[in-house]
Coordinates of C-alpha atoms in Angstrom, one line a residue:
Chain A
M1 CA -19.7 -2.3 -33.2
S2 CA -19.1 -5.9 -32.0
E3 CA -21.6 -8.6 -31.8
T4 CA -22.5 -9.1 -28.1
L5 CA -22.1 -12.7 -26.8
D6 CA -23.2 -14.4 -23.6
L7 CA -20.8 -16.7 -21.8
T8 CA -22.2 -19.9 -23.3
E9 CA -21.6 -18.6 -26.8
V10 CA -18.1 -17.4 -25.8
L11 CA -17.3 -21.0 -24.6
S12 CA -18.9 -22.5 -27.7
R13 CA -16.7 -20.4 -30.0
L14 CA -13.6 -21.1 -28.0
L15 CA -14.4 -24.9 -28.2
R16 CA -14.6 -24.6 -32.0
A17 CA -11.5 -22.5 -32.4
E18 CA -8.0 -23.7 -33.3
R19 CA -4.6 -22.1 -33.3
I20 CA -5.7 -19.5 -30.7
L21 CA -3.8 -16.3 -30.3
L22 CA -4.4 -14.5 -27.0
L23 CA -3.7 -10.8 -27.1
C24 CA -2.9 -8.6 -24.1
H25 CA -2.8 -4.8 -23.9
K26 CA 0.5 -2.9 -24.0
N27 CA 2.2 -1.9 -20.7
P28 CA 0.7 -5.2 -19.5
D29 CA -0.7 -5.4 -15.9
G30 CA -1.7 -8.3 -13.8
D31 CA -5.2 -8.5 -15.1
T32 CA -4.5 -8.7 -18.9
L33 CA -1.6 -11.1 -18.2
G34 CA -3.4 -13.2 -15.6
S35 CA -6.5 -13.4 -17.8
A36 CA -4.5 -14.5 -20.8
A37 CA -2.5 -17.0 -18.8
A38 CA -5.5 -18.5 -17.1
L39 CA -7.3 -18.8 -20.4
Y40 CA -4.1 -20.2 -22.0
H41 CA -3.9 -23.0 -19.4
A42 CA -7.6 -23.7 -19.5
L43 CA -7.6 -24.0 -23.3
K44 CA -4.6 -26.4 -23.1
K45 CA -6.6 -28.5 -20.6
L46 CA -9.4 -28.6 -23.1
G47 CA -7.0 -30.2 -25.5
K48 CA -6.2 -27.2 -27.7
E49 CA -2.7 -27.9 -29.0
Q50 CA -1.8 -24.5 -30.4
V51 CA -2.4 -21.6 -28.0
A52 CA 0.0 -18.7 -27.3
V53 CA 0.0 -15.2 -25.8
L54 CA 1.2 -12.0 -27.4
C55 CA 1.9 -8.6 -25.9
A56 CA 3.5 -5.6 -27.6
D57 CA 5.6 -4.9 -24.5
L58 CA 8.0 -7.1 -22.5
I59 CA 6.2 -9.1 -19.8
P60 CA 7.9 -8.3 -16.5
A61 CA 9.9 -11.2 -15.1
R62 CA 7.9 -11.2 -11.8
Y63 CA 5.0 -12.7 -13.7
D64 CA 7.1 -15.7 -14.9
Y65 CA 5.2 -18.0 -12.5
M66 CA 2.2 -17.9 -14.9
Q67 CA 4.1 -20.1 -17.3
M68 CA 2.3 -19.2 -20.5
E69 CA 3.7 -19.8 -24.0
R70 CA 4.6 -16.6 -25.8
F71 CA 3.6 -16.3 -29.4
T72 CA 6.6 -16.0 -31.7
G73 CA 4.9 -16.9 -35.0
Q74 CA 5.0 -20.7 -34.3
F75 CA 1.5 -21.0 -35.9
E76 CA -0.8 -19.0 -38.2
P77 CA -3.5 -17.8 -35.8
G78 CA -7.0 -19.2 -36.6
Y79 CA -8.8 -17.4 -33.8
V80 CA -7.7 -14.1 -32.1
V81 CA -8.9 -13.4 -28.6
A82 CA -8.2 -10.1 -26.8
V83 CA -8.4 -10.0 -23.0
D84 CA -8.8 -6.9 -21.0
V85 CA -8.2 -4.6 -24.0
A86 CA -10.7 -1.7 -24.1
S87 CA -9.6 -0.1 -27.4
I88 CA -7.5 -0.9 -30.4
Q89 CA -4.9 1.8 -29.5
L90 CA -4.1 -0.2 -26.3
F91 CA -2.6 -3.1 -28.2
G92 CA 0.5 -1.2 -29.2
D93 CA 2.0 -0.9 -32.7
A94 CA 4.1 -4.1 -32.4
V95 CA 1.0 -6.3 -32.6
R96 CA -1.2 -4.1 -34.9
E97 CA -1.3 -6.9 -37.5
Y98 CA -3.4 -9.1 -35.1
A99 CA -5.1 -6.2 -33.3
E100 CA -7.0 -5.4 -36.5
R101 CA -8.5 -8.9 -36.8
V102 CA -9.7 -9.7 -33.2
D103 CA -12.4 -12.4 -33.3
L104 CA -13.4 -12.1 -29.7
C105 CA -12.8 -9.6 -26.9
I106 CA -13.4 -10.5 -23.3
D107 CA -13.3 -7.4 -21.1
H108 CA -14.7 -5.6 -18.0
H109 CA -14.1 -2.0 -19.1
A110 CA -17.4 -0.2 -19.6
S111 CA -15.6 2.0 -22.1
N112 CA -14.8 -0.9 -24.4
A113 CA -14.8 0.5 -28.0
G114 CA -16.3 -2.5 -29.6
Y115 CA -13.5 -3.0 -32.1
A116 CA -13.6 -6.8 -32.0
D117 CA -16.0 -9.0 -34.2
A118 CA -17.6 -10.3 -31.0
L119 CA -17.5 -9.0 -27.4
Y120 CA -18.2 -10.4 -24.0
L121 CA -18.3 -7.4 -21.7
D122 CA -19.2 -7.6 -18.0
A123 CA -18.6 -4.1 -16.6
E124 CA -19.7 -5.4 -13.2
A125 CA -16.7 -7.7 -13.0
S126 CA -13.9 -6.4 -10.8
A127 CA -11.4 -7.6 -13.3
T128 CA -11.4 -9.5 -16.6
A129 CA -9.9 -12.4 -14.7
E130 CA -13.2 -12.6 -12.7
I131 CA -14.9 -13.3 -16.1
I132 CA -12.2 -15.9 -16.9
F133 CA -13.0 -17.6 -13.6
Q134 CA -16.6 -18.0 -14.6
L135 CA -15.6 -19.2 -18.0
V136 CA -13.2 -21.8 -16.5
E137 CA -16.1 -23.0 -14.2
K138 CA -18.3 -23.3 -17.3
M139 CA -15.7 -25.4 -19.1
G140 CA -16.0 -28.0 -16.4
I141 CA -12.2 -28.4 -16.0
E142 CA -10.4 -28.6 -12.7
L143 CA -9.4 -25.3 -11.2
D144 CA -5.7 -26.2 -10.5
P145 CA -3.3 -24.1 -8.5
L146 CA -1.6 -22.7 -11.6
I147 CA -4.9 -21.4 -13.1
A148 CA -5.9 -20.2 -9.6
D149 CA -2.7 -18.2 -9.4
C150 CA -3.3 -16.6 -12.7
I151 CA -6.9 -15.6 -11.9
Y152 CA -5.9 -14.4 -8.4
T153 CA -3.2 -12.2 -10.1
G154 CA -5.8 -10.5 -12.3
I155 CA -8.4 -9.9 -9.6
S156 CA -6.0 -8.9 -6.8
T157 CA -4.0 -6.5 -9.0
D158 CA -7.1 -4.8 -10.5
T159 CA -8.7 -4.3 -7.1
G160 CA -5.4 -3.2 -5.4
C161 CA -5.7 -6.4 -3.3
F162 CA -9.4 -6.0 -2.5
L163 CA -9.0 -2.3 -1.6
F164 CA -10.5 -0.3 -4.5
G165 CA -14.1 0.5 -5.2
N166 CA -14.5 -2.3 -7.7
T167 CA -14.1 -4.9 -4.9
T168 CA -17.3 -6.8 -4.5
A169 CA -18.6 -9.7 -2.4
R170 CA -18.2 -11.8 -5.5
C171 CA -14.4 -10.9 -5.7
H172 CA -14.0 -12.2 -2.2
E173 CA -16.0 -15.3 -2.9
V174 CA -13.8 -16.0 -6.0
A175 CA -10.7 -15.4 -3.9
A176 CA -11.9 -17.9 -1.3
R177 CA -12.4 -20.5 -4.1
L178 CA -9.0 -19.7 -5.6
M179 CA -7.3 -20.2 -2.2
Q180 CA -9.2 -23.5 -1.7
A181 CA -8.0 -24.6 -5.1
G182 CA -4.4 -24.0 -4.0
A183 CA -3.5 -20.5 -5.2
H184 CA -0.2 -19.4 -3.6
V185 CA -1.7 -16.3 -2.3
R186 CA 1.0 -15.5 0.2
D187 CA 3.8 -15.8 -2.3
L188 CA 1.8 -13.8 -4.9
N189 CA 0.9 -11.0 -2.5
L190 CA 4.6 -10.6 -1.6
V191 CA 5.6 -10.4 -5.2
L192 CA 2.6 -8.2 -6.4
F193 CA 2.1 -5.9 -3.5
E194 CA 4.8 -6.1 -0.9
T195 CA 8.0 -5.8 -2.8
K196 CA 9.5 -2.4 -3.7
S197 CA 12.8 -2.1 -5.4
R198 CA 15.3 0.4 -4.0
A199 CA 14.9 2.2 -7.3
R200 CA 11.1 2.5 -6.6
L201 CA 11.8 3.9 -3.2
A202 CA 14.2 6.4 -4.7
I203 CA 11.8 7.7 -7.4
E204 CA 9.0 7.8 -4.7
S205 CA 11.2 10.1 -2.7
I206 CA 11.8 12.3 -5.8
A207 CA 8.1 12.4 -6.7
L208 CA 7.1 13.4 -3.1
S209 CA 9.6 16.3 -3.3
H210 CA 7.5 17.6 -6.3
L211 CA 4.1 17.3 -4.7
E212 CA 1.9 20.1 -5.9
Y213 CA -1.6 21.1 -4.7
H214 CA -4.2 22.7 -6.9
F215 CA -7.8 23.9 -6.7
D216 CA -7.9 24.5 -2.9
D217 CA -6.0 21.3 -2.3
R218 CA -8.7 19.2 -3.9
C219 CA -6.2 18.0 -6.5
A220 CA -2.6 16.8 -5.8
M221 CA -0.1 16.2 -8.5
I222 CA 3.3 14.5 -8.8
Y223 CA 5.5 14.2 -11.8
M224 CA 8.6 12.4 -12.9
T225 CA 10.7 13.5 -15.9
R226 CA 12.5 10.9 -18.0
E227 CA 15.8 12.1 -16.5
Q228 CA 14.6 11.4 -13.0
I229 CA 13.1 8.1 -13.9
E230 CA 16.4 7.0 -15.6
S231 CA 18.6 8.4 -12.8
T232 CA 16.9 5.9 -10.4
G233 CA 16.9 3.0 -12.9
V234 CA 13.3 2.3 -12.0
E235 CA 11.3 0.0 -14.4
A236 CA 8.1 1.2 -16.0
S237 CA 6.1 -1.4 -14.3
D238 CA 7.5 -0.3 -11.0
L239 CA 6.1 3.2 -11.5
E240 CA 2.5 1.9 -11.7
G241 CA 2.0 1.7 -7.9
L242 CA 3.0 5.4 -7.5
T243 CA -0.1 6.5 -9.2
S244 CA -2.3 5.8 -6.1
L245 CA -0.1 8.1 -4.0
P246 CA -1.4 11.7 -4.6
R247 CA -5.1 10.7 -4.2
Q248 CA -4.4 9.1 -0.9
I249 CA -3.6 12.4 0.8
E250 CA -6.3 13.5 3.2
G251 CA -8.8 15.8 1.5
V252 CA -7.6 15.2 -2.0
E253 CA -10.3 14.3 -4.5
V254 CA -8.2 14.0 -7.6
G255 CA -4.7 12.6 -7.7
I256 CA -2.6 13.1 -10.8
T257 CA 0.6 11.3 -11.7
L258 CA 2.6 12.4 -14.8
R259 CA 5.5 10.3 -16.0
Q260 CA 7.5 11.0 -19.1
L261 CA 7.7 8.2 -21.5
P262 CA 10.9 7.4 -23.6
S263 CA 9.2 9.1 -26.5
G264 CA 9.1 12.4 -24.5
S265 CA 5.3 12.5 -24.2
Y266 CA 3.6 12.2 -20.7
K267 CA 1.6 9.3 -19.5
I268 CA -1.0 10.6 -17.1
S269 CA -2.8 8.6 -14.4
V270 CA -5.8 10.0 -12.8
R271 CA -7.2 8.6 -9.5
T272 CA -10.3 10.1 -8.0
M273 CA -12.5 9.9 -4.9
P274 CA -16.1 8.7 -5.5
G275 CA -18.0 11.6 -7.0
V276 CA -15.3 12.8 -9.3
D277 CA -15.2 11.0 -12.7
A278 CA -11.7 10.1 -13.7
C279 CA -12.8 8.5 -16.9
A280 CA -14.6 11.8 -18.0
I281 CA -11.4 13.7 -17.4
C282 CA -9.2 11.3 -19.4
T283 CA -11.7 10.6 -22.2
R284 CA -11.7 14.3 -23.2
L285 CA -7.9 14.0 -23.6
G286 CA -8.2 10.9 -25.8
G287 CA -7.7 8.3 -23.0
G288 CA -10.2 6.3 -20.9
G289 CA -10.6 3.9 -18.0
H290 CA -12.8 3.6 -15.0
A291 CA -14.8 6.1 -12.9
Q292 CA -12.1 6.3 -10.2
A293 CA -9.0 5.3 -12.2
A294 CA -8.3 6.4 -15.7
G295 CA -5.4 7.5 -17.9
C296 CA -4.3 9.3 -21.0
E297 CA -1.1 10.3 -22.9
L298 CA -0.2 13.8 -23.8
M299 CA 2.4 15.1 -26.3
G300 CA 4.5 18.1 -25.6
G301 CA 6.5 19.2 -22.6
L302 CA 5.7 18.9 -18.9
D303 CA 4.1 22.4 -18.7
N304 CA 1.8 21.6 -21.6
A305 CA 0.8 18.3 -20.1
K306 CA 0.2 19.8 -16.7
Q307 CA -1.9 22.6 -18.2
A308 CA -4.0 20.3 -20.3
I309 CA -4.8 17.8 -17.5
L310 CA -5.4 20.5 -14.9
A311 CA -7.9 22.3 -17.2
E312 CA -9.9 19.1 -17.5
V313 CA -9.6 18.4 -13.7
E314 CA -10.9 21.9 -13.1
R315 CA -13.8 21.4 -15.5
E316 CA -14.8 18.2 -13.8
L317 CA -14.4 19.6 -10.2
C318 CA -16.6 22.6 -11.2
R319 CA -19.2 20.3 -12.7
E320 CA -19.3 18.2 -9.5
S321 CA -19.4 21.0 -7.0
Chain B
M1 CA -3.5 -20.7 33.2
S2 CA -6.9 -20.0 31.9
E3 CA -9.7 -22.5 31.6
T4 CA -10.1 -23.2 27.9
L5 CA -13.6 -22.8 26.4
D6 CA -15.3 -23.7 23.2
L7 CA -17.5 -21.2 21.4
T8 CA -20.7 -22.7 22.7
E9 CA -19.5 -22.2 26.3
V10 CA -18.4 -18.6 25.4
L11 CA -21.8 -17.8 24.2
S12 CA -23.5 -19.5 27.2
R13 CA -21.4 -17.4 29.6
L14 CA -22.1 -14.2 27.7
L15 CA -25.8 -14.9 27.8
R16 CA -25.6 -15.3 31.6
A17 CA -23.5 -12.2 32.1
E18 CA -24.8 -8.8 33.1
R19 CA -23.0 -5.4 33.3
I20 CA -20.4 -6.4 30.7
L21 CA -17.2 -4.5 30.4
L22 CA -15.3 -5.0 27.1
L23 CA -11.5 -4.3 27.3
C24 CA -9.3 -3.5 24.4
H25 CA -5.5 -3.4 24.3
K26 CA -3.5 -0.1 24.6
N27 CA -2.5 1.6 21.4
P28 CA -5.7 0.2 20.0
D29 CA -5.9 -1.1 16.4
G30 CA -8.7 -2.0 14.1
D31 CA -9.0 -5.5 15.4
T32 CA -9.2 -4.9 19.2
L33 CA -11.7 -2.0 18.5
G34 CA -13.7 -3.7 15.8
S35 CA -14.0 -6.9 17.9
A36 CA -15.1 -4.9 21.0
A37 CA -17.5 -2.8 19.0
A38 CA -19.1 -5.8 17.1
L39 CA -19.5 -7.7 20.4
Y40 CA -20.9 -4.5 22.0
H41 CA -23.6 -4.2 19.3
A42 CA -24.3 -7.9 19.3
L43 CA -24.8 -8.0 23.1
K44 CA -27.1 -5.0 22.9
K45 CA -29.1 -6.9 20.3
L46 CA -29.3 -9.8 22.7
G47 CA -31.0 -7.4 25.2
K48 CA -28.0 -6.7 27.5
E49 CA -28.7 -3.2 28.9
Q50 CA -25.3 -2.4 30.4
V51 CA -22.4 -3.0 28.1
A52 CA -19.5 -0.6 27.5
V53 CA -16.0 -0.6 26.0
L54 CA -12.8 0.5 27.8
C55 CA -9.3 1.2 26.4
A56 CA -6.4 2.7 28.2
D57 CA -5.6 5.0 25.2
L58 CA -7.6 7.4 23.2
I59 CA -9.6 5.7 20.4
P60 CA -8.7 7.5 17.2
A61 CA -11.6 9.6 15.7
R62 CA -11.5 7.7 12.4
Y63 CA -13.1 4.8 14.2
D64 CA -16.1 6.8 15.4
Y65 CA -18.3 5.0 12.9
M66 CA -18.3 2.0 15.2
Q67 CA -20.6 3.9 17.6
M68 CA -19.8 1.9 20.7
E69 CA -20.5 3.2 24.2
R70 CA -17.3 4.0 26.2
F71 CA -17.0 2.9 29.8
T72 CA -16.8 5.8 32.2
G73 CA -17.8 4.1 35.4
Q74 CA -21.6 4.2 34.5
F75 CA -22.0 0.7 36.1
E76 CA -20.1 -1.7 38.3
P77 CA -18.8 -4.4 35.9
G78 CA -20.3 -7.8 36.5
Y79 CA -18.4 -9.6 33.8
V80 CA -15.1 -8.5 32.2
V81 CA -14.2 -9.6 28.6
A82 CA -10.9 -8.8 26.9
V83 CA -10.8 -9.0 23.1
D84 CA -7.6 -9.3 21.2
V85 CA -5.4 -8.8 24.3
A86 CA -2.5 -11.3 24.4
S87 CA -1.0 -10.4 27.7
I88 CA -1.8 -8.4 30.8
Q89 CA 0.9 -5.8 30.0
L90 CA -1.0 -4.9 26.8
F91 CA -3.9 -3.4 28.7
G92 CA -2.0 -0.3 29.8
D93 CA -1.8 1.0 33.4
A94 CA -4.9 3.1 33.1
V95 CA -7.2 0.1 33.1
R96 CA -5.1 -2.1 35.4
E97 CA -7.9 -2.3 37.9
Y98 CA -10.1 -4.4 35.4
A99 CA -7.2 -6.1 33.6
E100 CA -6.5 -8.1 36.8
R101 CA -10.0 -9.5 36.9
V102 CA -10.7 -10.6 33.3
D103 CA -13.4 -13.3 33.3
L104 CA -13.1 -14.1 29.6
C105 CA -10.5 -13.4 26.9
I106 CA -11.3 -13.9 23.2
D107 CA -8.1 -13.9 21.2
H108 CA -6.3 -15.1 18.1
H109 CA -2.7 -14.6 19.3
A110 CA -1.0 -18.0 19.7
S111 CA 1.2 -16.2 22.3
N112 CA -1.8 -15.5 24.6
A113 CA -0.4 -15.6 28.2
G114 CA -3.5 -17.2 29.7
Y115 CA -4.0 -14.4 32.2
A116 CA -7.8 -14.5 32.1
D117 CA -10.0 -16.9 34.1
A118 CA -11.3 -18.4 30.8
L119 CA -9.9 -18.2 27.3
Y120 CA -11.3 -18.8 23.9
L121 CA -8.2 -18.9 21.6
D122 CA -8.3 -19.6 17.9
A123 CA -4.8 -19.0 16.6
E124 CA -6.0 -20.0 13.1
A125 CA -8.3 -17.0 12.9
S126 CA -6.8 -14.1 10.9
A127 CA -8.2 -11.6 13.4
T128 CA -10.1 -11.7 16.7
A129 CA -12.9 -10.1 14.7
E130 CA -13.2 -13.4 12.7
I131 CA -14.0 -15.2 15.9
I132 CA -16.5 -12.5 16.8
F133 CA -18.1 -13.2 13.4
Q134 CA -18.6 -16.9 14.3
L135 CA -19.9 -15.9 17.7
V136 CA -22.5 -13.5 16.2
E137 CA -23.6 -16.3 13.8
K138 CA -24.0 -18.6 16.8
M139 CA -26.1 -15.9 18.6
G140 CA -28.6 -16.1 15.8
I141 CA -29.0 -12.4 15.6
E142 CA -29.1 -10.5 12.3
L143 CA -25.7 -9.4 10.9
D144 CA -26.6 -5.7 10.3
P145 CA -24.4 -3.2 8.4
L146 CA -23.0 -1.7 11.6
I147 CA -21.9 -5.0 13.1
A148 CA -20.6 -6.0 9.6
D149 CA -18.6 -2.7 9.5
C150 CA -17.0 -3.4 12.9
I151 CA -16.0 -7.0 12.0
Y152 CA -14.7 -5.9 8.6
T153 CA -12.6 -3.3 10.3
G154 CA -10.9 -6.0 12.5
I155 CA -10.3 -8.5 9.7
S156 CA -9.2 -6.0 7.1
T157 CA -6.8 -4.2 9.4
D158 CA -5.2 -7.3 10.8
T159 CA -4.7 -8.8 7.3
G160 CA -3.5 -5.5 5.8
C161 CA -6.6 -5.6 3.6
F162 CA -6.2 -9.3 2.7
L163 CA -2.5 -9.0 2.0
F164 CA -0.6 -10.5 4.9
G165 CA 0.2 -14.2 5.4
N166 CA -2.7 -14.7 7.9
T167 CA -5.2 -14.1 5.1
T168 CA -7.2 -17.4 4.5
A169 CA -10.0 -18.6 2.3
R170 CA -12.2 -18.1 5.4
C171 CA -11.2 -14.4 5.6
H172 CA -12.4 -13.9 2.1
E173 CA -15.6 -15.9 2.7
V174 CA -16.4 -13.8 5.8
A175 CA -15.6 -10.6 3.8
A176 CA -18.1 -11.7 1.2
R177 CA -20.7 -12.3 3.9
L178 CA -20.0 -8.9 5.4
M179 CA -20.4 -7.2 2.1
Q180 CA -23.7 -9.0 1.5
A181 CA -24.8 -7.8 4.9
G182 CA -24.2 -4.2 3.9
A183 CA -20.7 -3.4 5.2
H184 CA -19.6 -0.1 3.8
V185 CA -16.4 -1.6 2.5
R186 CA -15.5 1.2 0.0
D187 CA -15.8 3.9 2.6
L188 CA -14.0 1.8 5.2
N189 CA -11.1 1.0 2.9
L190 CA -10.7 4.7 2.0
V191 CA -10.5 5.6 5.7
L192 CA -8.5 2.6 6.9
F193 CA -6.0 2.1 4.0
E194 CA -6.2 4.9 1.5
T195 CA -5.9 8.1 3.5
K196 CA -2.6 9.5 4.4
S197 CA -2.3 12.8 6.2
R198 CA 0.2 15.3 5.0
A199 CA 2.0 14.8 8.3
R200 CA 2.3 11.1 7.5
L201 CA 3.8 11.8 4.1
A202 CA 6.3 14.1 5.8
I203 CA 7.4 11.6 8.4
E204 CA 7.6 8.9 5.7
S205 CA 10.0 11.2 3.8
I206 CA 12.1 11.7 6.9
A207 CA 12.1 8.0 7.7
L208 CA 13.2 7.1 4.2
S209 CA 16.1 9.5 4.5
H210 CA 17.3 7.4 7.5
L211 CA 17.1 4.0 5.8
E212 CA 19.9 1.7 7.0
Y213 CA 20.8 -1.7 5.8
H214 CA 22.4 -4.4 7.9
F215 CA 23.6 -8.0 7.6
D216 CA 24.3 -8.0 3.9
D217 CA 21.1 -6.0 3.2
R218 CA 19.0 -8.8 4.7
C219 CA 17.7 -6.3 7.3
A220 CA 16.5 -2.8 6.7
M221 CA 15.8 -0.3 9.5
I222 CA 14.1 3.1 9.8
Y223 CA 13.8 5.2 12.9
M224 CA 11.9 8.3 14.0
T225 CA 13.0 10.3 17.0
R226 CA 10.4 12.1 19.1
E227 CA 11.6 15.4 17.8
Q228 CA 11.1 14.3 14.2
I229 CA 7.7 12.8 15.0
E230 CA 6.6 16.0 16.7
S231 CA 8.0 18.3 14.0
T232 CA 5.6 16.7 11.5
G233 CA 2.7 16.7 13.9
V234 CA 1.9 13.1 12.9
E235 CA -0.4 11.0 15.2
A236 CA 0.8 7.8 16.8
S237 CA -1.9 5.8 15.0
D238 CA -0.7 7.3 11.7
L239 CA 2.8 5.8 12.3
E240 CA 1.5 2.3 12.3
G241 CA 1.4 1.9 8.6
L242 CA 5.1 2.9 8.2
T243 CA 6.1 -0.3 9.9
S244 CA 5.6 -2.4 6.8
L245 CA 7.9 -0.2 4.7
P246 CA 11.4 -1.5 5.4
R247 CA 10.5 -5.1 4.9
Q248 CA 8.9 -4.4 1.5
I249 CA 12.3 -3.6 0.0
E250 CA 13.4 -6.2 -2.5
G251 CA 15.7 -8.8 -0.8
V252 CA 15.0 -7.6 2.7
E253 CA 14.0 -10.4 5.1
V254 CA 13.6 -8.4 8.3
G255 CA 12.2 -4.8 8.4
I256 CA 12.7 -2.9 11.6
T257 CA 10.9 0.4 12.6
L258 CA 11.9 2.3 15.7
R259 CA 9.8 5.1 16.9
Q260 CA 10.5 7.1 20.1
L261 CA 7.5 7.2 22.5
P262 CA 6.7 10.3 24.6
S263 CA 8.4 8.5 27.5
G264 CA 11.7 8.5 25.6
S265 CA 11.8 4.7 25.1
Y266 CA 11.6 3.1 21.7
K267 CA 8.7 1.1 20.3
I268 CA 10.1 -1.4 17.9
S269 CA 8.1 -3.1 15.1
V270 CA 9.6 -6.1 13.4
R271 CA 8.2 -7.4 10.1
T272 CA 9.7 -10.5 8.5
M273 CA 9.6 -12.6 5.4
P274 CA 8.4 -16.2 5.9
G275 CA 11.3 -18.2 7.3
V276 CA 12.4 -15.5 9.8
D277 CA 10.5 -15.5 13.1
A278 CA 9.6 -12.0 14.2
C279 CA 8.0 -13.2 17.4
A280 CA 11.1 -15.0 18.5
I281 CA 13.1 -11.8 18.0
C282 CA 10.7 -9.7 20.0
T283 CA 9.9 -12.3 22.7
R284 CA 13.6 -12.3 23.8
L285 CA 13.3 -8.5 24.3
G286 CA 10.1 -8.8 26.4
G287 CA 7.6 -8.3 23.5
G288 CA 5.6 -10.6 21.3
G289 CA 3.3 -11.0 18.4
H290 CA 3.0 -13.1 15.3
A291 CA 5.6 -15.0 13.2
Q292 CA 5.8 -12.3 10.6
A293 CA 4.8 -9.3 12.6
A294 CA 5.9 -8.6 16.2
G295 CA 6.9 -5.8 18.5
C296 CA 8.7 -4.8 21.7
E297 CA 9.6 -1.7 23.6
L298 CA 13.1 -0.8 24.7
M299 CA 14.3 1.7 27.2
G300 CA 17.4 3.9 26.7
G301 CA 18.5 5.9 23.8
L302 CA 18.4 5.3 20.1
D303 CA 21.8 3.6 19.9
N304 CA 21.0 1.2 22.7
A305 CA 17.7 0.3 21.1
K306 CA 19.3 -0.3 17.7
Q307 CA 22.0 -2.4 19.2
A308 CA 19.6 -4.5 21.2
I309 CA 17.3 -5.2 18.3
L310 CA 20.0 -5.8 15.8
A311 CA 21.7 -8.3 18.1
E312 CA 18.5 -10.3 18.2
V313 CA 17.9 -10.0 14.5
E314 CA 21.4 -11.3 13.9
R315 CA 20.9 -14.2 16.2
E316 CA 17.7 -15.1 14.4
L317 CA 19.2 -14.7 10.9
C318 CA 22.1 -16.9 11.9
R319 CA 19.8 -19.5 13.3
E320 CA 17.8 -19.5 10.0
S321 CA 20.6 -19.6 7.5

């Protein structure tokens, strides 16, 4: 297990570090990228000359405004920091070389596996970016509009724009501070939450035509095969938002979204109402996440994947009721 | 035109008032109801014995948690207060008797017509409920969880849960204060933003099948006839959320939603990207609203309504480009 640090010690190690490599998780979301980018800019402000960000997967172009330098081997990393990465599997094979030598992990997932040498974990934080906000405050550097944009991206995406159960008074306080610091909240919200591609609308329409109900309508499920995904031309990152859809239906306690990956296996997203543990469902299938939002990946065809996840959903619903 | 008041004078008049009738606008939304309910509970805390809320239309059951007393003629109103009502037409005919003798209007719509004897207008406020928050603070009464829930309802619904362009640092600060005061934000968000009826999903699917693009795809339009609305059994209040859909499509600057009312006329909602004035489009057709979200109502059939609104959209797009 990792050595547990407090925020003062995190800062002290970062101040001593040189040639800092920041690692994100695969299928990067706004929080892992926003946290990495905010930390990147903060470290540059502290005078670190060599800092760069690495992610196994392509970073979607809509995050270009974060302006972080990508790691392409331009230096030999002296200190490796993972942000928002709960387990070593979540790095992706392309960055395995560095994933196995993480000096420090900063995370808000209670399920963090403790794979790093040292860990700063705050499971009360809505997003890892909320921790980065505290860290930036502690650094005593100016919260400029760019850093504010990066932190806002992390907090807003992980809370579904202040919608999900992880939203706290502190989230709102930080958001107010970020807006005062010049975060371009209107532009960011338009990009992050209010833009759907035509392809996204098309796949949404297909997914809705597949809507299935299980266990007395307590569970709703949608799925997308690779063929359907490719027929619409929708991007992987575009599919993320769909995962909230089945749980939103009145009376539904567990919403399941299955989407086939290029490898043929199924990525499964589980969203639950309070009282049903999404993380428990996914952990038993080798995945993980939060109490109301978790995920896993299952090999085999659609029917196998459905059966496996439904069996675990049933087990959880029986346990709860 | 109305006499313009400051908040101190608003409070002083409310303190002197007895038998207070609070008026909401027709087709009530979270802000007019949340503002009225918060003010209702605050006035009760100040010791006012006779206070009640009146709205021309049915108040949707999902707002029952606000626990305000409805006006059913139980007293002869001594002081009439309108909250979040920008023009006299927005009261609805059923409450016309009181709409014509409004003593005080509290509003955040810059387009407020000044129909009341006295007006407190703060066009910088994200929602009328944000003004009510200030008023409650000024009253020196305790911000209890129920009042906090009502104010949160107004601010969160008018900002689309902190998403729209009217979201400010102050919104987030107030939200943090409301959470600290015990607002049931998770439960409210589930009810207000994360619950879709099966009927709502069905009408969404129908509306998407009608999607039309105009003016080089700068404008997207959906419509719902009365027959379609009734075939799904969707409630009017359920349709509100659909209005944000067409504008969310990548590249679309003006999103138009037409829904046929029981009278046969069409209620038109216009949502725009910054730079295109939704209020200007709707004002020319007898409606009004905000720069990025406005509405109007058009008589005649679907084709007439489409033609009329598209002509105004074109005029506005030409003016802008």
